[in-house]
CSV table of N, CA and C and ligand atoms in Angstrom, one decimal:
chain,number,residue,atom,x,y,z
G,1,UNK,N,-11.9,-5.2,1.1
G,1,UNK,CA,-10.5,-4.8,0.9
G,1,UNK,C,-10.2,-4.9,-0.6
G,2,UNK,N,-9.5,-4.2,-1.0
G,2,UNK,CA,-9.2,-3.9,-2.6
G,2,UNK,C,-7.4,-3.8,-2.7
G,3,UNK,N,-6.9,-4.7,-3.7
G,3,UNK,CA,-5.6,-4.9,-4.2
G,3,UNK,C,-5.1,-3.5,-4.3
G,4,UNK,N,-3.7,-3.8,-3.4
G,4,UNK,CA,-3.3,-2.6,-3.7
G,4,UNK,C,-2.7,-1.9,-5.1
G,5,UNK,N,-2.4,-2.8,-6.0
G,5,UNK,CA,-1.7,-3.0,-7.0
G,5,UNK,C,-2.8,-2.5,-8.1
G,6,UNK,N,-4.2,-3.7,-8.3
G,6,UNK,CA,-4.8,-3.5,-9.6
G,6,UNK,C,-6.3,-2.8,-9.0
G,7,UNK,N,-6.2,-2.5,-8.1
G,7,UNK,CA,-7.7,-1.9,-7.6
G,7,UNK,C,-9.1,-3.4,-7.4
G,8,UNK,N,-8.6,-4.1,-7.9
G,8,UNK,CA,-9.8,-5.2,-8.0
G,8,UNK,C,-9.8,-5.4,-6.4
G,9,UNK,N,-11.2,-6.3,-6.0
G,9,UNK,CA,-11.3,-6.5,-4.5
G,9,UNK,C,-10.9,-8.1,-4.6
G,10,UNK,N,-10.0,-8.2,-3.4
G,10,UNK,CA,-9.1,-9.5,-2.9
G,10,UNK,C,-10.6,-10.2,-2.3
G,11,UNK,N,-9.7,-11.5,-2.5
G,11,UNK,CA,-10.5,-12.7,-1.8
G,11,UNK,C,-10.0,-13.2,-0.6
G,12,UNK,N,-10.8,-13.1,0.4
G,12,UNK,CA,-9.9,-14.1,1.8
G,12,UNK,C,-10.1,-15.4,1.5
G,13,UNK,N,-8.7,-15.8,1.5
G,13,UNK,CA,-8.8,-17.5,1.5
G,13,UNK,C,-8.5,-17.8,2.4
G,14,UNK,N,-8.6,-19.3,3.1
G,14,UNK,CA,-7.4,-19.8,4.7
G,14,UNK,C,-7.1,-21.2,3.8
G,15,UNK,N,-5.4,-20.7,4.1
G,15,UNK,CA,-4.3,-22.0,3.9
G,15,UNK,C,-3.9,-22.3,5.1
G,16,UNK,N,-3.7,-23.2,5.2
G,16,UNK,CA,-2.8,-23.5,6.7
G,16,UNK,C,-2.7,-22.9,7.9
G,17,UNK,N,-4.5,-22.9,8.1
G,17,UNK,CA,-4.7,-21.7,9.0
G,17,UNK,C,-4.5,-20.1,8.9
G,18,UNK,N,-4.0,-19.9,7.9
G,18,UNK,CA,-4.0,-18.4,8.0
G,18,UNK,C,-4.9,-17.9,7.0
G,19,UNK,N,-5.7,-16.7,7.4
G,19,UNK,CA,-6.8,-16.2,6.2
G,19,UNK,C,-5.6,-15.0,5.8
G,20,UNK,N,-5.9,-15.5,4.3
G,20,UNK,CA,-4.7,-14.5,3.0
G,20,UNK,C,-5.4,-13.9,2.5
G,21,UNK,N,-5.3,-12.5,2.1
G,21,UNK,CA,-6.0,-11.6,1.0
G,21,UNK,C,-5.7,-12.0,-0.3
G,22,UNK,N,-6.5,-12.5,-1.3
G,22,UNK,CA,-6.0,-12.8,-2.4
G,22,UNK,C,-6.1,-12.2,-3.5
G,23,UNK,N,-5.4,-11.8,-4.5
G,23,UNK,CA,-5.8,-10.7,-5.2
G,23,UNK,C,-6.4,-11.6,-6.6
G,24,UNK,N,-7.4,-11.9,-7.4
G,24,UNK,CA,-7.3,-13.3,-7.9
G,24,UNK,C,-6.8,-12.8,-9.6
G,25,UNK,N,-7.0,-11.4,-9.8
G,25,UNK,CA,-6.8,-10.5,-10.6
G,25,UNK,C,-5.4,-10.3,-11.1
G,26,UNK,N,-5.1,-10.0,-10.2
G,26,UNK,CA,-2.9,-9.8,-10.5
G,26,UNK,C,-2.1,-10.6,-9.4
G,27,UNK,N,-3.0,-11.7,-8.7
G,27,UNK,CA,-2.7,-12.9,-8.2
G,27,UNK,C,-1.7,-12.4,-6.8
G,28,UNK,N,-1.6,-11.4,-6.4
G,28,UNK,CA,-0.6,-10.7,-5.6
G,28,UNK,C,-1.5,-11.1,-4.0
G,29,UNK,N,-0.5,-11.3,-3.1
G,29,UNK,CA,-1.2,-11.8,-1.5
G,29,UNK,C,-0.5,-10.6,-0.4
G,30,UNK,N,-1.5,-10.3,0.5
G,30,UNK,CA,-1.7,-9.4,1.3
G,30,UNK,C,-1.0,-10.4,2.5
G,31,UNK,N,-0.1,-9.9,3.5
G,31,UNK,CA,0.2,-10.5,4.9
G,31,UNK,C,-0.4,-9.5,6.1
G,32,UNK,N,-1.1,-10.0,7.0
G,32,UNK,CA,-1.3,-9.1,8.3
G,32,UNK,C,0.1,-9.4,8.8
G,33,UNK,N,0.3,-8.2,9.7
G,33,UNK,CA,1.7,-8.1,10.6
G,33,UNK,C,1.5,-9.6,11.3
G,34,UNK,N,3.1,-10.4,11.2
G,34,UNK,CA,2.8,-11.6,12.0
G,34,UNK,C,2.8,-12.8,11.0
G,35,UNK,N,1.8,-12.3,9.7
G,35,UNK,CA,1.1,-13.6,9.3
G,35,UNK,C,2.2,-14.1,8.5
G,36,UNK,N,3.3,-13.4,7.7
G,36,UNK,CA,4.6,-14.3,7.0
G,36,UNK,C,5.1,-15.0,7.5
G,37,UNK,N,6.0,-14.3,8.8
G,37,UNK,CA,6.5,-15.1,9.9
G,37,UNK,C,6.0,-16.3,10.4
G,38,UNK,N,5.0,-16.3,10.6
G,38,UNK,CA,4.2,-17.7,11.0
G,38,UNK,C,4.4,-18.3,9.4
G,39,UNK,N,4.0,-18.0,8.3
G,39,UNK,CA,4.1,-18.8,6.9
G,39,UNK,C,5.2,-19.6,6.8
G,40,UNK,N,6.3,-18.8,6.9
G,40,UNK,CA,7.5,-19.0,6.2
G,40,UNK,C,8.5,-19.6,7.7
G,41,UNK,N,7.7,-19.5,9.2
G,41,UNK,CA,8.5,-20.3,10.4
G,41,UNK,C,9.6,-19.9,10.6
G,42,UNK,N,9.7,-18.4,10.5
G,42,UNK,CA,11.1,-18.0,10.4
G,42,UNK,C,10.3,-16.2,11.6
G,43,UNK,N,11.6,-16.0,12.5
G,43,UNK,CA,11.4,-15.1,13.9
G,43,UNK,C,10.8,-14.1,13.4
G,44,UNK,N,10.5,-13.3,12.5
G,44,UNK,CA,10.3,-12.3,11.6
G,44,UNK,C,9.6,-12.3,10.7
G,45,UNK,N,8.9,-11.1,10.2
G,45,UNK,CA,7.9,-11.1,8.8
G,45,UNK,C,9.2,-10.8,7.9
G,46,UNK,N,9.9,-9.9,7.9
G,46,UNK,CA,11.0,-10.2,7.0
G,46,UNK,C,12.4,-10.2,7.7
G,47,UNK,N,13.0,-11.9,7.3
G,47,UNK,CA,14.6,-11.7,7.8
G,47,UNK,C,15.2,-11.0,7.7
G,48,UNK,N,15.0,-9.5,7.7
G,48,UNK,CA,16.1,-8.6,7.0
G,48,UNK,C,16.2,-8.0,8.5
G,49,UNK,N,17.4,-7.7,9.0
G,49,UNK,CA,17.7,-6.7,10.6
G,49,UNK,C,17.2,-5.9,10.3
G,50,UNK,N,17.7,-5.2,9.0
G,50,UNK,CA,17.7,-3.4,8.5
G,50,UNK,C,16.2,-3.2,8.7
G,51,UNK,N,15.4,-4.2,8.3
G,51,UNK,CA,13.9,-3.7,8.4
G,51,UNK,C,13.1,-2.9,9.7
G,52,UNK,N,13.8,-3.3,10.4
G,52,UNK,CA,13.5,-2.6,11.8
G,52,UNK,C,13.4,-1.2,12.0
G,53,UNK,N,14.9,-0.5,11.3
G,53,UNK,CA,15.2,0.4,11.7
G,53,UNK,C,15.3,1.4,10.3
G,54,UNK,N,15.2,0.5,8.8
G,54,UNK,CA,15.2,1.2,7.9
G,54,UNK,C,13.9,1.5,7.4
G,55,UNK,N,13.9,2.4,6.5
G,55,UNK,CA,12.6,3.3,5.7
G,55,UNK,C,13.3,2.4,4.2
G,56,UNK,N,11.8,1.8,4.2
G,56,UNK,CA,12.0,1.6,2.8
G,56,UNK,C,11.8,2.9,1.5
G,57,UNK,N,11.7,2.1,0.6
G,57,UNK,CA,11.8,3.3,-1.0
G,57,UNK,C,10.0,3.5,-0.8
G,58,UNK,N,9.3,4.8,-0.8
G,58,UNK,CA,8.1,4.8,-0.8
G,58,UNK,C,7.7,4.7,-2.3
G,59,UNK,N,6.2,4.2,-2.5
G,59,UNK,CA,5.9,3.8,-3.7
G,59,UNK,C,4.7,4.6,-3.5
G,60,UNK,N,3.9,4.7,-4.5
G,60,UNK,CA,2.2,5.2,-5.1
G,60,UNK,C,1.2,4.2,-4.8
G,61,UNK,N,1.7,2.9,-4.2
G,61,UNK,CA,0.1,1.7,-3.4
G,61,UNK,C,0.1,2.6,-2.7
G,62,UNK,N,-1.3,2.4,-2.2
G,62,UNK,CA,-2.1,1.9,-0.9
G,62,UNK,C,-1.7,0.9,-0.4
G,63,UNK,N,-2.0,1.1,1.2
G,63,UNK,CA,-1.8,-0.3,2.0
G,63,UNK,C,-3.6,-0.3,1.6
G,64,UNK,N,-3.9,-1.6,1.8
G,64,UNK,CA,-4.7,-2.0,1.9
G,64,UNK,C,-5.7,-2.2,3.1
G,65,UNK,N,-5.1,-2.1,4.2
G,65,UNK,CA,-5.5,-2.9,5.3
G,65,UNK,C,-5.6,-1.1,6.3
G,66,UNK,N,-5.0,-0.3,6.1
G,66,UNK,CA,-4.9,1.0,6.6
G,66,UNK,C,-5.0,2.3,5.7
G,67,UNK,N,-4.6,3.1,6.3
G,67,UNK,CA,-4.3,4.4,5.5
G,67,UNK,C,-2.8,5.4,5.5
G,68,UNK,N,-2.2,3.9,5.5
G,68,UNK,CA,-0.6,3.8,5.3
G,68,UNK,C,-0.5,3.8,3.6
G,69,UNK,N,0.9,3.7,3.5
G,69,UNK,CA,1.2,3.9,1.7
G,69,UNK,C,2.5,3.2,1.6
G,70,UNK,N,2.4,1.9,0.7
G,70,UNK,CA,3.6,1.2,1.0
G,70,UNK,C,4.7,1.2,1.0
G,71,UNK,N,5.7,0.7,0.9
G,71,UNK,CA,7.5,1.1,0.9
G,71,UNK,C,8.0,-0.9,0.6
G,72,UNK,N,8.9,-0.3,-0.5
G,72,UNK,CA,9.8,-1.4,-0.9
G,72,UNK,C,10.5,-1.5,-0.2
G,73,UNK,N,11.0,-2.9,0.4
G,73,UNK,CA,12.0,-3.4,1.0
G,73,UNK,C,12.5,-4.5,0.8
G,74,UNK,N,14.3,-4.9,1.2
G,74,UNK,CA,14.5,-6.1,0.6
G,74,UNK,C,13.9,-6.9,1.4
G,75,UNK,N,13.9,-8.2,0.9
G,75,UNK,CA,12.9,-9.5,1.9
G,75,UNK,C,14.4,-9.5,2.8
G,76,UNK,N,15.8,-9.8,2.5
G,76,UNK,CA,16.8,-10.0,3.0
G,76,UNK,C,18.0,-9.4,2.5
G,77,UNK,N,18.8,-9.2,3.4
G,77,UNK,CA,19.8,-8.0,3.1
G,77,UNK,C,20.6,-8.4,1.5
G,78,UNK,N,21.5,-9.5,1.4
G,78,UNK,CA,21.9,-9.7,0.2
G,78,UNK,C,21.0,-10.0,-1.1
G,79,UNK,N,20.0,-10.4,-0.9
G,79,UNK,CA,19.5,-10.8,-2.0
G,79,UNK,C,18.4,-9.7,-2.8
G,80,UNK,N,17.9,-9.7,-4.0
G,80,UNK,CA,17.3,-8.5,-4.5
G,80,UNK,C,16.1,-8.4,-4.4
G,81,UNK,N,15.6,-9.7,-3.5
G,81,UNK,CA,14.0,-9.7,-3.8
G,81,UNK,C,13.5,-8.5,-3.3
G,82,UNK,N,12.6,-7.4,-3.7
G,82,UNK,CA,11.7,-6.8,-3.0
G,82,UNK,C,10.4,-6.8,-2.9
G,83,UNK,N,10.1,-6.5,-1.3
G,83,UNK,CA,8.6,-6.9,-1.5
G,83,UNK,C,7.8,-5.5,-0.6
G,84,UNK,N,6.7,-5.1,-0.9
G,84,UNK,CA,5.8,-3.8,-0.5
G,84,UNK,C,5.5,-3.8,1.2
G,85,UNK,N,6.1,-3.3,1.9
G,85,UNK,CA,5.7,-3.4,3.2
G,85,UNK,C,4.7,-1.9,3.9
G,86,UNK,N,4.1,-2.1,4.9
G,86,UNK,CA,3.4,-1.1,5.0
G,86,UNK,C,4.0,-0.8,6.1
G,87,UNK,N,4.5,0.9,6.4
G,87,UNK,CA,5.4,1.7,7.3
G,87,UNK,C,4.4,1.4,8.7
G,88,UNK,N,3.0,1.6,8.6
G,88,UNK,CA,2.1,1.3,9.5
G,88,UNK,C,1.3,0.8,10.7
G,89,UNK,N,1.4,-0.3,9.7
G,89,UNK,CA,0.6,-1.7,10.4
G,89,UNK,C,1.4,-2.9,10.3
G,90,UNK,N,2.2,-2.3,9.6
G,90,UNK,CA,3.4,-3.9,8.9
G,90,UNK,C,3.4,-4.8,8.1
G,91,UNK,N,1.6,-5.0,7.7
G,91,UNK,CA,1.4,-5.8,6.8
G,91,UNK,C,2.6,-5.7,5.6
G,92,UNK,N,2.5,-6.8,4.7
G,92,UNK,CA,3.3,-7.2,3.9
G,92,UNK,C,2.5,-7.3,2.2
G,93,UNK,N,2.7,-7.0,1.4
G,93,UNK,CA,2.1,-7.4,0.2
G,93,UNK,C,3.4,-8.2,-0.9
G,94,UNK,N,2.9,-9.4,-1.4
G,94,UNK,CA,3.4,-9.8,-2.0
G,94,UNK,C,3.3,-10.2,-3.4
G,95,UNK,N,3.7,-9.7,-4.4
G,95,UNK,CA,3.4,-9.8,-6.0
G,95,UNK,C,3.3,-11.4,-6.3
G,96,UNK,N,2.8,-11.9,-7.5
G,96,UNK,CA,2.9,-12.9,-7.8
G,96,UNK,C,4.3,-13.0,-8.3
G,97,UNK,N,4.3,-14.5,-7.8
G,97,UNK,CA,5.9,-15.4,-7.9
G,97,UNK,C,6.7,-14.8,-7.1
G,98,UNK,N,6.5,-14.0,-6.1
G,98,UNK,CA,7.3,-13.3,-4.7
G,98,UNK,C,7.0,-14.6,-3.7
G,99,UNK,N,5.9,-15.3,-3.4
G,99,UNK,CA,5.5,-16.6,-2.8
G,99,UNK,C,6.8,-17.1,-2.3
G,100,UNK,N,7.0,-17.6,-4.0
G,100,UNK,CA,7.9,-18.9,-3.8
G,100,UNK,C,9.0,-18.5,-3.6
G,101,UNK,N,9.5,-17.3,-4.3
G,101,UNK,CA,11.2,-16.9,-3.6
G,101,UNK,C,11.3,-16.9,-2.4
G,102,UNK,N,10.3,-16.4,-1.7
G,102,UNK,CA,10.1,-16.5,0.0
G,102,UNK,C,10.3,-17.6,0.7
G,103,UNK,N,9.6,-18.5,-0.4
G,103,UNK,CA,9.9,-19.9,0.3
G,103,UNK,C,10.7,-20.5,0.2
G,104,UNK,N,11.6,-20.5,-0.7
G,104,UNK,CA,13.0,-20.7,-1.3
G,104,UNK,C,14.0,-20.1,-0.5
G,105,UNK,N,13.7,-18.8,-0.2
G,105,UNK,CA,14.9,-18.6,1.1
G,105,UNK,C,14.7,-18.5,2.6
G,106,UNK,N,13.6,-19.2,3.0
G,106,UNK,CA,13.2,-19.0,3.8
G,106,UNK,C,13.6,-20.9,4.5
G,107,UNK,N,13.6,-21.9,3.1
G,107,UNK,CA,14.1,-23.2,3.3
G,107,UNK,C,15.5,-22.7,3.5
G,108,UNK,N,15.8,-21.9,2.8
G,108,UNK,CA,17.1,-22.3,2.9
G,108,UNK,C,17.9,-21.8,4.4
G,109,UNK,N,17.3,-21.0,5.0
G,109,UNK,CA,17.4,-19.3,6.1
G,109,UNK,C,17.1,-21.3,7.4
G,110,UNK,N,15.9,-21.6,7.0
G,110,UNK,CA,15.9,-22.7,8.3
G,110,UNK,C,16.5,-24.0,8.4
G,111,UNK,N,17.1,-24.5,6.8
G,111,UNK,CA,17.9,-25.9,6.8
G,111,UNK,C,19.2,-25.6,7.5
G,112,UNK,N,20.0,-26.4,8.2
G,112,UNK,CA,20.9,-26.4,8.9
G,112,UNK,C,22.3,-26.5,7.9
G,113,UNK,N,21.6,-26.9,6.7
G,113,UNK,CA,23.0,-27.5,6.0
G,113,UNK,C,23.2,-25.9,5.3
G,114,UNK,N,22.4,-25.1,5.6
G,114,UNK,CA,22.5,-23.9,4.8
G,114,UNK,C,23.0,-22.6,5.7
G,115,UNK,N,24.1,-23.1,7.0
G,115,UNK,CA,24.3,-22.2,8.0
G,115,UNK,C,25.7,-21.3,6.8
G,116,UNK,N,26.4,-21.8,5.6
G,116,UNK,CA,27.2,-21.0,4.8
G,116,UNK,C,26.5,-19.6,4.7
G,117,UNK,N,25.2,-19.8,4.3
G,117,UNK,CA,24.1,-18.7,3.7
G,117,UNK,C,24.1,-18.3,4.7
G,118,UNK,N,24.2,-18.1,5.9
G,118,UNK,CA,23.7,-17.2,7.0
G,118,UNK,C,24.9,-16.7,7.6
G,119,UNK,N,26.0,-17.6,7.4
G,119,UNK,CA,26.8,-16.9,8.1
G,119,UNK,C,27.4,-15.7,7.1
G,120,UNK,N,27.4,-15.8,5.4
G,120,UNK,CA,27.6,-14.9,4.9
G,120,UNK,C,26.5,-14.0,4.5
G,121,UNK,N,25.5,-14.0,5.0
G,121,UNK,CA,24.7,-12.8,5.4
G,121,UNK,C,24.9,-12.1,6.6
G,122,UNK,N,25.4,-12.8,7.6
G,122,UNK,CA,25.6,-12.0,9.1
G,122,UNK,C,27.1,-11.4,8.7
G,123,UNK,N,28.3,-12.3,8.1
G,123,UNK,CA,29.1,-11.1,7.6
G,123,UNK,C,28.8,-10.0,7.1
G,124,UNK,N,28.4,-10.2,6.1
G,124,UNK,CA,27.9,-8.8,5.3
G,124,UNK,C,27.2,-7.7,6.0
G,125,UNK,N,26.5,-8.1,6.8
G,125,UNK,CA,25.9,-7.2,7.8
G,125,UNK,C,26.8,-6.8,8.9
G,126,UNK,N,28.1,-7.2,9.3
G,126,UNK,CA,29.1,-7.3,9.8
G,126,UNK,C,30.0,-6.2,10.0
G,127,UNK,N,30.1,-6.7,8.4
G,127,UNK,CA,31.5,-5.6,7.1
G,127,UNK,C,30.3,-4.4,7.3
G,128,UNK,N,29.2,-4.5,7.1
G,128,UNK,CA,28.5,-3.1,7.0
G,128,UNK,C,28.8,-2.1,8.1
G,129,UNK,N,28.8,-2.6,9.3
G,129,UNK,CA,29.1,-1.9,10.8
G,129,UNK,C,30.7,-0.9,10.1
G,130,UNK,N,31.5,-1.5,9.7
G,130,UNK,CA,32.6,-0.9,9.7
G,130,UNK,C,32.9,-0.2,8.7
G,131,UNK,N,32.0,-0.1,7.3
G,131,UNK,CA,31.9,0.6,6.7
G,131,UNK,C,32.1,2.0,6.5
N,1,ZN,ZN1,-4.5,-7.1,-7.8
N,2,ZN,ZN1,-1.1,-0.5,6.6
């Protein structure tokens, strides 16, 4: 399998049980459908509702894993991170330093003391309905 990003061929590593594509080149990590959501312990490969039902921005990658072609999407509705998802298969590709934002809201999406953060994301998603 080869980085969608710099063409170099990925390394499978296993962290914490899960085998990652690694790109060692432009350091960017590949998710099979499933495999974030298990990462990050959260119902979903990305918290975002919209993702279900929306088309992300298509881009010039390769999916890696198919003969899909990726699409930007937000990781979660208010915030700006975007990350490469495949229309396809679902996998997920994630740029270097995309990791840790993930994991950063993904603590925060499951700490209890951070139900503010979710309830004003389910507003917003709310106010959107009536838009
Ligand atoms: Zn790469
Ligand atoms: Zn794919």
């Amino acid at each position: 399998m080869n980085c969608p990003k710099c063409v170099a061929p990925v390394n499978e590593i296993v962290i914490e049980h899960v085998y990652l594509d690694f790109c060692p080149s432009c350091r960017g990590i590949w998710f099979d459908k499933d495999e974030m959501a298990f990462v990050t312990e959260l119902k979903n490969d990305l918290p975002n509702p919209q993702a279900e039902r929306t088309e992300g921005r298509p881009t010039a990658f390769p999916c890696p894993r198919c003969d899909g072609r990726l699409e930007e999407l937000k990781f979660i509705p208010l915030l700006d991170l975007l990350v490469d998802r495949c229309p396809k298969c679902f996998g997920v590709w994630l740029d270097n330093g995309e990791l840790q934002k993930v994991g950063t809201i993904a603590e925060h999406l499951l700490s209890p003391k951070n139900r503010i953060l979710r309830v004003a994301l389910q507003m917003k998603h709310h106010q959107g309905d009536f838009v």
